[in-house]
Tab-separated table of C-alpha atoms in Angstrom:
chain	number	residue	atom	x	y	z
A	1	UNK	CA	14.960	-31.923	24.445
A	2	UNK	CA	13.901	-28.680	26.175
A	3	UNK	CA	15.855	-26.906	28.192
A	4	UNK	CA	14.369	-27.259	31.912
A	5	UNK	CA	17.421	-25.726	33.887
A	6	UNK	CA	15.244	-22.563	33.782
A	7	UNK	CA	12.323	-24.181	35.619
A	8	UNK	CA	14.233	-26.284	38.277
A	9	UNK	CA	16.655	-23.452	39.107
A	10	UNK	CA	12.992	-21.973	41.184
A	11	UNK	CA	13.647	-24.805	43.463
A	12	UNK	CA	16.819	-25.614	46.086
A	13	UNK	CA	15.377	-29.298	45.679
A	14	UNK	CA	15.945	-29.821	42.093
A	15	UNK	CA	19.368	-30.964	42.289
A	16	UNK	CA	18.266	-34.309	43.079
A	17	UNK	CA	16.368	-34.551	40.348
A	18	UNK	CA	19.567	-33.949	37.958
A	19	UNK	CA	20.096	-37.372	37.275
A	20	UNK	CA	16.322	-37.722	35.316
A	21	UNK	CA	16.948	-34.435	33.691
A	22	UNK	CA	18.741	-36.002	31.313
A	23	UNK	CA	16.526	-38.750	30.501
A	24	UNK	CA	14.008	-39.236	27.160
A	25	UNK	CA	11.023	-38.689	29.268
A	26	UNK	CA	11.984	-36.448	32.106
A	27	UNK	CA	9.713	-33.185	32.091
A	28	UNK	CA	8.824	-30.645	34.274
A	29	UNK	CA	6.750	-27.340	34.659
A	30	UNK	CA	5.670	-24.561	37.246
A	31	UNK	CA	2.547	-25.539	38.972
A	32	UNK	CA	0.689	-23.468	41.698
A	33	UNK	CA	4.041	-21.687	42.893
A	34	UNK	CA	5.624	-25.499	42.907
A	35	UNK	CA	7.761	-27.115	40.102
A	36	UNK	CA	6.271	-30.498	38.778
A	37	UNK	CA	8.511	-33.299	38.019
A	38	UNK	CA	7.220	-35.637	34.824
A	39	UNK	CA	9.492	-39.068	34.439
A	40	UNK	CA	7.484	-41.775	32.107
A	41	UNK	CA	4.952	-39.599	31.125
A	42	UNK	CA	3.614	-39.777	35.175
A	43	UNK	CA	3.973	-36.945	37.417
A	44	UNK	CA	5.519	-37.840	39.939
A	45	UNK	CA	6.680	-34.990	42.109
A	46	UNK	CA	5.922	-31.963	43.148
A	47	UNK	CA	8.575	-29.216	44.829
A	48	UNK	CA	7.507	-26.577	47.084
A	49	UNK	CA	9.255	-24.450	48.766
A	50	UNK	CA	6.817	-21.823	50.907
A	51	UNK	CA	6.295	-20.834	54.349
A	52	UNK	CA	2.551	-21.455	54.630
A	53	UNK	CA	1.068	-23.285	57.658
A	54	UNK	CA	-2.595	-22.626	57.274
A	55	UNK	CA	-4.737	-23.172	54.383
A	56	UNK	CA	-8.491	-22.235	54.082
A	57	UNK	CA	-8.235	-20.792	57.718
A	58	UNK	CA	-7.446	-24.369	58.890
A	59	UNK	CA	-3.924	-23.763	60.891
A	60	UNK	CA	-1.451	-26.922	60.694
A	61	UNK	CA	1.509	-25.583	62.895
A	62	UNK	CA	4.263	-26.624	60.057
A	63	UNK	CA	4.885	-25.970	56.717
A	64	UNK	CA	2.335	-27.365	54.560
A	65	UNK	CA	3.605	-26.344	51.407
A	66	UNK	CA	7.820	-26.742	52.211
A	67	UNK	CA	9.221	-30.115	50.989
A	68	UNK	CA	8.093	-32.704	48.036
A	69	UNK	CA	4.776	-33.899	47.349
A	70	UNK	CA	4.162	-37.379	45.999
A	71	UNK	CA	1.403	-38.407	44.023
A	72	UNK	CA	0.596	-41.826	44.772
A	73	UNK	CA	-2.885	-43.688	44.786
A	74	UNK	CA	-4.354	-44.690	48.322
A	75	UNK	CA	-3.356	-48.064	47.810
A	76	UNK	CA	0.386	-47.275	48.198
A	77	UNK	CA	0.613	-44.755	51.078
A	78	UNK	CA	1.694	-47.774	53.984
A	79	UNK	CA	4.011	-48.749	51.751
A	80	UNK	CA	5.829	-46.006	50.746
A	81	UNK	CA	5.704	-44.445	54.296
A	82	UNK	CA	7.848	-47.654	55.323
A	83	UNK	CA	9.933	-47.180	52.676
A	84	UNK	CA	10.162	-43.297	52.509
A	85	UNK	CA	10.606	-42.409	56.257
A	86	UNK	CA	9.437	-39.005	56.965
A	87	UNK	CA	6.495	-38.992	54.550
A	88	UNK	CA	3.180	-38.236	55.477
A	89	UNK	CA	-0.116	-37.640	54.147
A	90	UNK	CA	-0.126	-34.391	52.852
A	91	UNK	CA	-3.018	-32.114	54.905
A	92	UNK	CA	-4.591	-30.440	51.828
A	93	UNK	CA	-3.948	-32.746	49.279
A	94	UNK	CA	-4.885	-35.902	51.020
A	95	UNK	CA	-4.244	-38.418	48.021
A	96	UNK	CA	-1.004	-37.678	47.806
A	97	UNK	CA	1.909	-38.092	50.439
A	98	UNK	CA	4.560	-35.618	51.316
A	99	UNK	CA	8.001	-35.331	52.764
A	100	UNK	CA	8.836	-31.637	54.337
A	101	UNK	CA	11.970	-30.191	54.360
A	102	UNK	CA	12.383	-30.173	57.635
A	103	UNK	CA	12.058	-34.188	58.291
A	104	UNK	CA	15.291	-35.777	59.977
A	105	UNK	CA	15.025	-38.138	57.312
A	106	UNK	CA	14.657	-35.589	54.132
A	107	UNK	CA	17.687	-35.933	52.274
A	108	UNK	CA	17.847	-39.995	52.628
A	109	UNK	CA	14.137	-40.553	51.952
A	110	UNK	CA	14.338	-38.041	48.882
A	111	UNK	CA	17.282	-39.537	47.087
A	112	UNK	CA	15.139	-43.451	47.708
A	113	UNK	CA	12.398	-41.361	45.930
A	114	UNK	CA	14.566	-40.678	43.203
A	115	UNK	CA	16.065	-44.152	43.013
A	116	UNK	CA	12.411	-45.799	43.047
A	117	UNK	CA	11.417	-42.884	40.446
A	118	UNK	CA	14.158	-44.514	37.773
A	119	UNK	CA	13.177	-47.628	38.713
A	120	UNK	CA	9.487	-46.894	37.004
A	121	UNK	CA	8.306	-48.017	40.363
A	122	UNK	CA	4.404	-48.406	39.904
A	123	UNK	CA	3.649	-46.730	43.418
A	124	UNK	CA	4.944	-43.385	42.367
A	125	UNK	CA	3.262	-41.169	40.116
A	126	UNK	CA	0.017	-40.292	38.656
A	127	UNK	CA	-0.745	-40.048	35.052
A	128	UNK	CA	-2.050	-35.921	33.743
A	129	UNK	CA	-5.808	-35.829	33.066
A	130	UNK	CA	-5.911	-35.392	29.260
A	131	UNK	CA	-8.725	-32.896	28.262
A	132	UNK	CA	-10.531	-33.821	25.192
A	133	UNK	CA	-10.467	-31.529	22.555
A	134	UNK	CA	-13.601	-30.734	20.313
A	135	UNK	CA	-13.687	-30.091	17.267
């Protein structure tokens, strides 16, 4: 298994993530200033930790890029805003959903992600675009 200490030690999130580390199909990598979580060959997380409120001169008035995204699909968004309190569409990235640091609710709804996350639940997590290679 690779060693991904390296990677998660760029985020103050990742230690609730230890408990997938260890798993067969846990990866991760740096994405876009973020670290992206891989469990089950989905992504299903994204950490960010930045200070950011504005992107593309459109000014939110919190920290767009500070907490965890969550790929999802559409389809799930109600239900894991019930179940993940805190979450909210992300601004930019509008098909996913995202829980900032700052939420009341952060550290509960965060370690539920991680719970539904080993669980394989089928509302979290998007699978990679493969590109095709020619040949």
């Amino acid at each position: 298994m690779p060693n991904y200490e390296k990677i998660l030690s760029k985020s103050s999130q990742a230690h609730f993530f230890e408990t997938l580390v260890e798993r067969e199909t846990f990866a991760c990598k740096k994405m876009f200033g973020s670290v992206a979580i891989y469990f089950n060959y989905k992504m299903v997380s994204g950490l960010c930790e930045g200070d950011e409120e504005s992107w593309r001169s459109v000014r939110y008035g919190y920290k767009i890029w500070n907490g965890v995204l969550i790929p999802t699909d559409h389809s799930h968004h109600q239900s894991l805003k019930k179940s993940l309190k805190g979450t909210e569409n992300h601004p930019v990235l509008k098909k996913w959903l995202y829980l900032p640091m700052e939420s009341k609710h952060y550290e509960k709804s965060i370690q539920l992600l991680v719970e539904l996350i080993k669980k394989n639940d089928n509302r979290i997590g998007v699978f990679p675009s493969v590109k095709k290679i020619h040949g």
